[in-house]
Amino acid sequence: MFVYVLRSSIANAEYVGMSANPDQRLIEHNNGEVRSTARLRPWIIYQEEHENRLVARVREKYLKSAAGRRFRKCLRTISSAG
């Protein structure tokens, strides 16, 4: 199971989700098949693989928390510097 963070290419917005197949899920997001991201058409910036759905769900919740938002901010800084 994977946890991923999408960053919109047209807006200052992010989306955190999880999927067993992140490549297919990214295609669905970019094709407008996911209501919550259809208008933003995000790009993937980060993904992690976890041993099972429960562990992935805990990590997804963390990434949506205040501490997780700080972590995502660090990711943006690193990705823009590289």
PDB file of N, CA and C in Angstrom:
ATOM      1  N   MET A   1       0.852  -1.171   0.000  1.00  0.00           N
ATOM      2  CA  MET A   1       0.000   0.000   0.000  1.00  0.00           C
ATOM      3  C   MET A   1       0.896   1.232   0.000  1.00  0.00           C
ATOM      4  N   PHE A   2       0.524   2.226  -0.778  1.00  0.00           N
ATOM      5  CA  PHE A   2       1.299   3.455  -0.907  1.00  0.00           C
ATOM      6  C   PHE A   2       0.516   4.640  -0.357  1.00  0.00           C
ATOM      7  N   VAL A   3       1.230   5.588   0.211  1.00  0.00           N
ATOM      8  CA  VAL A   3       0.688   6.890   0.576  1.00  0.00           C
ATOM      9  C   VAL A   3       1.353   7.883  -0.360  1.00  0.00           C
ATOM     10  N   TYR A   4       0.573   8.823  -0.890  1.00  0.00           N
ATOM     11  CA  TYR A   4       1.138   9.769  -1.846  1.00  0.00           C
ATOM     12  C   TYR A   4       0.651  11.183  -1.567  1.00  0.00           C
ATOM     13  N   VAL A   5       1.427  12.149  -2.042  1.00  0.00           N
ATOM     14  CA  VAL A   5       1.080  13.562  -1.949  1.00  0.00           C
ATOM     15  C   VAL A   5       1.076  14.108  -3.365  1.00  0.00           C
ATOM     16  N   LEU A   6      -0.027  14.732  -3.740  1.00  0.00           N
ATOM     17  CA  LEU A   6      -0.128  15.377  -5.049  1.00  0.00           C
ATOM     18  C   LEU A   6      -0.007  16.877  -4.863  1.00  0.00           C
ATOM     19  N   ARG A   7       0.634  17.526  -5.788  1.00  0.00           N
ATOM     20  CA  ARG A   7       0.763  18.983  -5.791  1.00  0.00           C
ATOM     21  C   ARG A   7       0.166  19.486  -7.088  1.00  0.00           C
ATOM     22  N   SER A   8      -0.750  20.440  -6.990  1.00  0.00           N
ATOM     23  CA  SER A   8      -1.410  20.976  -8.170  1.00  0.00           C
ATOM     24  C   SER A   8      -0.435  21.786  -9.011  1.00  0.00           C
ATOM     25  N   SER A   9      -0.560  21.652 -10.313  1.00  0.00           N
ATOM     26  CA  SER A   9       0.288  22.433 -11.214  1.00  0.00           C
ATOM     27  C   SER A   9      -0.307  23.805 -11.509  1.00  0.00           C
ATOM     28  N   ILE A  10      -1.565  24.033 -11.102  1.00  0.00           N
ATOM     29  CA  ILE A  10      -2.210  25.315 -11.406  1.00  0.00           C
ATOM     30  C   ILE A  10      -2.625  26.098 -10.174  1.00  0.00           C
ATOM     31  N   ALA A  11      -2.543  25.493  -9.002  1.00  0.00           N
ATOM     32  CA  ALA A  11      -2.973  26.172  -7.778  1.00  0.00           C
ATOM     33  C   ALA A  11      -2.054  25.768  -6.635  1.00  0.00           C
ATOM     34  N   ASN A  12      -2.075  26.547  -5.589  1.00  0.00           N
ATOM     35  CA  ASN A  12      -1.281  26.236  -4.404  1.00  0.00           C
ATOM     36  C   ASN A  12      -2.078  25.276  -3.524  1.00  0.00           C
ATOM     37  N   ALA A  13      -2.206  24.040  -3.983  1.00  0.00           N
ATOM     38  CA  ALA A  13      -3.008  23.045  -3.272  1.00  0.00           C
ATOM     39  C   ALA A  13      -2.308  21.698  -3.295  1.00  0.00           C
ATOM     40  N   GLU A  14      -2.552  20.929  -2.239  1.00  0.00           N
ATOM     41  CA  GLU A  14      -2.018  19.575  -2.146  1.00  0.00           C
ATOM     42  C   GLU A  14      -3.137  18.617  -1.785  1.00  0.00           C
ATOM     43  N   TYR A  15      -2.918  17.356  -2.098  1.00  0.00           N
ATOM     44  CA  TYR A  15      -3.871  16.292  -1.795  1.00  0.00           C
ATOM     45  C   TYR A  15      -3.080  15.097  -1.295  1.00  0.00           C
ATOM     46  N   VAL A  16      -3.507  14.518  -0.183  1.00  0.00           N
ATOM     47  CA  VAL A  16      -2.859  13.335   0.384  1.00  0.00           C
ATOM     48  C   VAL A  16      -3.817  12.162   0.253  1.00  0.00           C
ATOM     49  N   GLY A  17      -3.325  11.044  -0.247  1.00  0.00           N
ATOM     50  CA  GLY A  17      -4.164   9.863  -0.394  1.00  0.00           C
ATOM     51  C   GLY A  17      -3.348   8.593  -0.293  1.00  0.00           C
ATOM     52  N   MET A  18      -4.035   7.465  -0.449  1.00  0.00           N
ATOM     53  CA  MET A  18      -3.334   6.185  -0.445  1.00  0.00           C
ATOM     54  C   MET A  18      -3.948   5.271  -1.483  1.00  0.00           C
ATOM     55  N   SER A  19      -3.126   4.346  -1.983  1.00  0.00           N
ATOM     56  CA  SER A  19      -3.570   3.447  -3.040  1.00  0.00           C
ATOM     57  C   SER A  19      -2.632   2.249  -3.116  1.00  0.00           C
ATOM     58  N   ALA A  20      -3.171   1.134  -3.536  1.00  0.00           N
ATOM     59  CA  ALA A  20      -2.332  -0.036  -3.795  1.00  0.00           C
ATOM     60  C   ALA A  20      -1.573   0.133  -5.106  1.00  0.00           C
ATOM     61  N   ASN A  21      -2.098   0.975  -5.994  1.00  0.00           N
ATOM     62  CA  ASN A  21      -1.484   1.198  -7.300  1.00  0.00           C
ATOM     63  C   ASN A  21      -1.388   2.706  -7.546  1.00  0.00           C
ATOM     64  N   PRO A  22      -0.345   3.366  -7.027  1.00  0.00           N
ATOM     65  CA  PRO A  22      -0.267   4.821  -7.143  1.00  0.00           C
ATOM     66  C   PRO A  22      -0.125   5.323  -8.577  1.00  0.00           C
ATOM     67  N   ASP A  23       0.480   4.542  -9.446  1.00  0.00           N
ATOM     68  CA  ASP A  23       0.607   4.977 -10.842  1.00  0.00           C
ATOM     69  C   ASP A  23      -0.768   5.082 -11.498  1.00  0.00           C
ATOM     70  N   GLN A  24      -1.614   4.074 -11.295  1.00  0.00           N
ATOM     71  CA  GLN A  24      -2.971   4.106 -11.843  1.00  0.00           C
ATOM     72  C   GLN A  24      -3.791   5.211 -11.182  1.00  0.00           C
ATOM     73  N   ARG A  25      -3.615   5.374  -9.874  1.00  0.00           N
ATOM     74  CA  ARG A  25      -4.370   6.408  -9.161  1.00  0.00           C
ATOM     75  C   ARG A  25      -3.986   7.791  -9.670  1.00  0.00           C
ATOM     76  N   LEU A  26      -2.714   8.030  -9.965  1.00  0.00           N
ATOM     77  CA  LEU A  26      -2.286   9.316 -10.512  1.00  0.00           C
ATOM     78  C   LEU A  26      -2.955   9.567 -11.858  1.00  0.00           C
ATOM     79  N   ILE A  27      -3.046   8.537 -12.684  1.00  0.00           N
ATOM     80  CA  ILE A  27      -3.735   8.669 -13.974  1.00  0.00           C
ATOM     81  C   ILE A  27      -5.185   9.082 -13.752  1.00  0.00           C
ATOM     82  N   GLU A  28      -5.854   8.451 -12.788  1.00  0.00           N
ATOM     83  CA  GLU A  28      -7.244   8.796 -12.483  1.00  0.00           C
ATOM     84  C   GLU A  28      -7.360  10.246 -12.031  1.00  0.00           C
ATOM     85  N   HIS A  29      -6.432  10.691 -11.171  1.00  0.00           N
ATOM     86  CA  HIS A  29      -6.443  12.088 -10.729  1.00  0.00           C
ATOM     87  C   HIS A  29      -6.241  13.026 -11.918  1.00  0.00           C
ATOM     88  N   ASN A  30      -5.260  12.744 -12.747  1.00  0.00           N
ATOM     89  CA  ASN A  30      -4.942  13.632 -13.862  1.00  0.00           C
ATOM     90  C   ASN A  30      -5.970  13.588 -14.983  1.00  0.00           C
ATOM     91  N   ASN A  31      -6.766  12.530 -15.054  1.00  0.00           N
ATOM     92  CA  ASN A  31      -7.854  12.452 -16.042  1.00  0.00           C
ATOM     93  C   ASN A  31      -9.144  13.079 -15.540  1.00  0.00           C
ATOM     94  N   GLY A  32      -9.142  13.600 -14.317  1.00  0.00           N
ATOM     95  CA  GLY A  32     -10.335  14.235 -13.771  1.00  0.00           C
ATOM     96  C   GLY A  32     -11.368  13.256 -13.246  1.00  0.00           C
ATOM     97  N   GLU A  33     -10.977  12.026 -12.970  1.00  0.00           N
ATOM     98  CA  GLU A  33     -11.909  11.001 -12.505  1.00  0.00           C
ATOM     99  C   GLU A  33     -12.152  11.043 -11.000  1.00  0.00           C
ATOM    100  N   VAL A  34     -11.398  11.857 -10.275  1.00  0.00           N
ATOM    101  CA  VAL A  34     -11.551  11.978  -8.825  1.00  0.00           C
ATOM    102  C   VAL A  34     -12.122  13.360  -8.539  1.00  0.00           C
ATOM    103  N   ARG A  35     -13.326  13.393  -7.989  1.00  0.00           N
ATOM    104  CA  ARG A  35     -14.044  14.653  -7.807  1.00  0.00           C
ATOM    105  C   ARG A  35     -13.228  15.695  -7.042  1.00  0.00           C
ATOM    106  N   SER A  36     -12.573  15.286  -5.966  1.00  0.00           N
ATOM    107  CA  SER A  36     -11.882  16.257  -5.116  1.00  0.00           C
ATOM    108  C   SER A  36     -10.643  16.875  -5.760  1.00  0.00           C
ATOM    109  N   THR A  37     -10.132  16.289  -6.837  1.00  0.00           N
ATOM    110  CA  THR A  37      -8.943  16.845  -7.489  1.00  0.00           C
ATOM    111  C   THR A  37      -9.152  17.170  -8.965  1.00  0.00           C
ATOM    112  N   ALA A  38     -10.345  16.984  -9.465  1.00  0.00           N
ATOM    113  CA  ALA A  38     -10.591  17.115 -10.908  1.00  0.00           C
ATOM    114  C   ALA A  38     -10.229  18.495 -11.450  1.00  0.00           C
ATOM    115  N   ARG A  39     -10.538  19.538 -10.708  1.00  0.00           N
ATOM    116  CA  ARG A  39     -10.282  20.887 -11.226  1.00  0.00           C
ATOM    117  C   ARG A  39      -8.824  21.308 -11.098  1.00  0.00           C
ATOM    118  N   LEU A  40      -8.067  20.621 -10.250  1.00  0.00           N
ATOM    119  CA  LEU A  40      -6.686  21.039 -10.000  1.00  0.00           C
ATOM    120  C   LEU A  40      -5.657  20.275 -10.818  1.00  0.00           C
ATOM    121  N   ARG A  41      -6.028  19.103 -11.314  1.00  0.00           N
ATOM    122  CA  ARG A  41      -5.146  18.247 -12.114  1.00  0.00           C
ATOM    123  C   ARG A  41      -3.742  18.196 -11.526  1.00  0.00           C
ATOM    124  N   PRO A  42      -3.538  17.541 -10.369  1.00  0.00           N
ATOM    125  CA  PRO A  42      -2.254  17.562  -9.643  1.00  0.00           C
ATOM    126  C   PRO A  42      -1.166  16.688 -10.259  1.00  0.00           C
ATOM    127  N   TRP A  43       0.042  16.961  -9.840  1.00  0.00           N
ATOM    128  CA  TRP A  43       1.196  16.132 -10.148  1.00  0.00           C
ATOM    129  C   TRP A  43       1.605  15.422  -8.870  1.00  0.00           C
ATOM    130  N   ILE A  44       2.159  14.256  -9.000  1.00  0.00           N
ATOM    131  CA  ILE A  44       2.649  13.567  -7.808  1.00  0.00           C
ATOM    132  C   ILE A  44       4.016  14.131  -7.435  1.00  0.00           C
ATOM    133  N   ILE A  45       4.225  14.344  -6.157  1.00  0.00           N
ATOM    134  CA  ILE A  45       5.538  14.834  -5.731  1.00  0.00           C
ATOM    135  C   ILE A  45       6.211  13.891  -4.755  1.00  0.00           C
ATOM    136  N   TYR A  46       5.445  12.981  -4.181  1.00  0.00           N
ATOM    137  CA  TYR A  46       6.022  12.139  -3.140  1.00  0.00           C
ATOM    138  C   TYR A  46       5.157  10.905  -2.938  1.00  0.00           C
ATOM    139  N   GLN A  47       5.793   9.762  -2.719  1.00  0.00           N
ATOM    140  CA  GLN A  47       5.042   8.560  -2.362  1.00  0.00           C
ATOM    141  C   GLN A  47       5.888   7.668  -1.473  1.00  0.00           C
ATOM    142  N   GLU A  48       5.212   6.921  -0.622  1.00  0.00           N
ATOM    143  CA  GLU A  48       5.854   5.980   0.288  1.00  0.00           C
ATOM    144  C   GLU A  48       5.133   4.644   0.183  1.00  0.00           C
ATOM    145  N   GLU A  49       5.876   3.563   0.311  1.00  0.00           N
ATOM    146  CA  GLU A  49       5.249   2.243   0.331  1.00  0.00           C
ATOM    147  C   GLU A  49       5.205   1.732   1.768  1.00  0.00           C
ATOM    148  N   HIS A  50       4.071   1.145   2.143  1.00  0.00           N
ATOM    149  CA  HIS A  50       3.893   0.601   3.488  1.00  0.00           C
ATOM    150  C   HIS A  50       3.454  -0.849   3.403  1.00  0.00           C
ATOM    151  N   GLU A  51       3.706  -1.589   4.477  1.00  0.00           N
ATOM    152  CA  GLU A  51       3.485  -3.040   4.471  1.00  0.00           C
ATOM    153  C   GLU A  51       2.029  -3.452   4.362  1.00  0.00           C
ATOM    154  N   ASN A  52       1.105  -2.591   4.814  1.00  0.00           N
ATOM    155  CA  ASN A  52      -0.313  -2.935   4.714  1.00  0.00           C
ATOM    156  C   ASN A  52      -1.171  -1.678   4.781  1.00  0.00           C
ATOM    157  N   ARG A  53      -2.459  -1.866   4.587  1.00  0.00           N
ATOM    158  CA  ARG A  53      -3.403  -0.750   4.543  1.00  0.00           C
ATOM    159  C   ARG A  53      -3.471   0.003   5.872  1.00  0.00           C
ATOM    160  N   LEU A  54      -3.410  -0.698   6.982  1.00  0.00           N
ATOM    161  CA  LEU A  54      -3.496  -0.055   8.293  1.00  0.00           C
ATOM    162  C   LEU A  54      -2.322   0.893   8.522  1.00  0.00           C
ATOM    163  N   VAL A  55      -1.123   0.439   8.245  1.00  0.00           N
ATOM    164  CA  VAL A  55       0.067   1.279   8.412  1.00  0.00           C
ATOM    165  C   VAL A  55      -0.006   2.473   7.456  1.00  0.00           C
ATOM    166  N   ALA A  56      -0.442   2.240   6.236  1.00  0.00           N
ATOM    167  CA  ALA A  56      -0.572   3.328   5.259  1.00  0.00           C
ATOM    168  C   ALA A  56      -1.607   4.349   5.719  1.00  0.00           C
ATOM    169  N   ARG A  57      -2.711   3.881   6.290  1.00  0.00           N
ATOM    170  CA  ARG A  57      -3.766   4.793   6.760  1.00  0.00           C
ATOM    171  C   ARG A  57      -3.255   5.665   7.900  1.00  0.00           C
ATOM    172  N   VAL A  58      -2.485   5.089   8.817  1.00  0.00           N
ATOM    173  CA  VAL A  58      -1.902   5.868   9.913  1.00  0.00           C
ATOM    174  C   VAL A  58      -0.982   6.950   9.347  1.00  0.00           C
ATOM    175  N   ARG A  59      -0.161   6.591   8.371  1.00  0.00           N
ATOM    176  CA  ARG A  59       0.753   7.565   7.761  1.00  0.00           C
ATOM    177  C   ARG A  59      -0.023   8.636   6.999  1.00  0.00           C
ATOM    178  N   GLU A  60      -1.074   8.248   6.284  1.00  0.00           N
ATOM    179  CA  GLU A  60      -1.900   9.217   5.564  1.00  0.00           C
ATOM    180  C   GLU A  60      -2.497  10.224   6.547  1.00  0.00           C
ATOM    181  N   LYS A  61      -3.023   9.750   7.669  1.00  0.00           N
ATOM    182  CA  LYS A  61      -3.590  10.659   8.678  1.00  0.00           C
ATOM    183  C   LYS A  61      -2.519  11.603   9.213  1.00  0.00           C
ATOM    184  N   TYR A  62      -1.317  11.081   9.435  1.00  0.00           N
ATOM    185  CA  TYR A  62      -0.225  11.930   9.898  1.00  0.00           C
ATOM    186  C   TYR A  62       0.060  13.036   8.886  1.00  0.00           C
ATOM    187  N   LEU A  63       0.151  12.683   7.618  1.00  0.00           N
ATOM    188  CA  LEU A  63       0.470  13.677   6.592  1.00  0.00           C
ATOM    189  C   LEU A  63      -0.603  14.747   6.469  1.00  0.00           C
ATOM    190  N   LYS A  64      -1.820  14.447   6.926  1.00  0.00           N
ATOM    191  CA  LYS A  64      -2.910  15.425   6.906  1.00  0.00           C
ATOM    192  C   LYS A  64      -2.946  16.271   8.180  1.00  0.00           C
ATOM    193  N   SER A  65      -2.145  15.921   9.183  1.00  0.00           N
ATOM    194  CA  SER A  65      -2.113  16.644  10.457  1.00  0.00           C
ATOM    195  C   SER A  65      -1.209  17.875  10.347  1.00  0.00           C
ATOM    196  N   ALA A  66      -1.179  18.677  11.408  1.00  0.00           N
ATOM    197  CA  ALA A  66      -0.314  19.859  11.421  1.00  0.00           C
ATOM    198  C   ALA A  66       1.155  19.463  11.274  1.00  0.00           C
ATOM    199  N   ALA A  67       1.568  18.427  11.978  1.00  0.00           N
ATOM    200  CA  ALA A  67       2.958  17.963  11.857  1.00  0.00           C
ATOM    201  C   ALA A  67       3.234  17.462  10.445  1.00  0.00           C
ATOM    202  N   GLY A  68       2.270  16.779   9.863  1.00  0.00           N
ATOM    203  CA  GLY A  68       2.412  16.292   8.496  1.00  0.00           C
ATOM    204  C   GLY A  68       2.490  17.423   7.487  1.00  0.00           C
ATOM    205  N   ARG A  69       1.742  18.491   7.736  1.00  0.00           N
ATOM    206  CA  ARG A  69       1.820  19.654   6.841  1.00  0.00           C
ATOM    207  C   ARG A  69       3.216  20.275   6.899  1.00  0.00           C
ATOM    208  N   ARG A  70       3.813  20.293   8.087  1.00  0.00           N
ATOM    209  CA  ARG A  70       5.197  20.800   8.198  1.00  0.00           C
ATOM    210  C   ARG A  70       6.150  19.901   7.412  1.00  0.00           C
ATOM    211  N   PHE A  71       5.949  18.594   7.510  1.00  0.00           N
ATOM    212  CA  PHE A  71       6.757  17.647   6.745  1.00  0.00           C
ATOM    213  C   PHE A  71       6.597  17.896   5.250  1.00  0.00           C
ATOM    214  N   ARG A  72       5.360  18.098   4.789  1.00  0.00           N
ATOM    215  CA  ARG A  72       5.111  18.355   3.366  1.00  0.00           C
ATOM    216  C   ARG A  72       5.747  19.669   2.932  1.00  0.00           C
ATOM    217  N   LYS A  73       5.771  20.653   3.821  1.00  0.00           N
ATOM    218  CA  LYS A  73       6.426  21.921   3.496  1.00  0.00           C
ATOM    219  C   LYS A  73       7.919  21.690   3.266  1.00  0.00           C
ATOM    220  N   CYS A  74       8.527  20.843   4.088  1.00  0.00           N
ATOM    221  CA  CYS A  74       9.941  20.492   3.886  1.00  0.00           C
ATOM    222  C   CYS A  74      10.138  19.800   2.541  1.00  0.00           C
ATOM    223  N   LEU A  75       9.209  18.927   2.175  1.00  0.00           N
ATOM    224  CA  LEU A  75       9.291  18.258   0.870  1.00  0.00           C
ATOM    225  C   LEU A  75       9.279  19.271  -0.268  1.00  0.00           C
ATOM    226  N   ARG A  76       8.402  20.268  -0.162  1.00  0.00           N
ATOM    227  CA  ARG A  76       8.334  21.302  -1.209  1.00  0.00           C
ATOM    228  C   ARG A  76       9.652  22.046  -1.308  1.00  0.00           C
ATOM    229  N   THR A  77      10.249  22.359  -0.167  1.00  0.00           N
ATOM    230  CA  THR A  77      11.527  23.071  -0.149  1.00  0.00           C
ATOM    231  C   THR A  77      12.618  22.235  -0.807  1.00  0.00           C
ATOM    232  N   ILE A  78      12.666  20.957  -0.452  1.00  0.00           N
ATOM    233  CA  ILE A  78      13.674  20.058  -1.025  1.00  0.00           C
ATOM    234  C   ILE A  78      13.464  19.891  -2.526  1.00  0.00           C
ATOM    235  N   SER A  79      12.214  19.689  -2.947  1.00  0.00           N
ATOM    236  CA  SER A  79      11.956  19.449  -4.371  1.00  0.00           C
ATOM    237  C   SER A  79      12.207  20.692  -5.211  1.00  0.00           C
ATOM    238  N   SER A  80      12.002  21.884  -4.648  1.00  0.00           N
ATOM    239  CA  SER A  80      12.255  23.095  -5.427  1.00  0.00           C
ATOM    240  C   SER A  80      13.745  23.435  -5.467  1.00  0.00           C
ATOM    241  N   ALA A  81      14.521  22.921  -4.519  1.00  0.00           N
ATOM    242  CA  ALA A  81      15.961  23.178  -4.490  1.00  0.00           C
ATOM    243  C   ALA A  81      16.730  22.235  -5.402  1.00  0.00           C
ATOM    244  N   GLY A  82      16.138  21.060  -5.679  1.00  0.00           N
ATOM    245  CA  GLY A  82      16.867  20.030  -6.415  1.00  0.00           C
ATOM    246  C   GLY A  82      16.681  20.114  -7.860  1.00  0.00           C
TER     247      GLY A  82
END
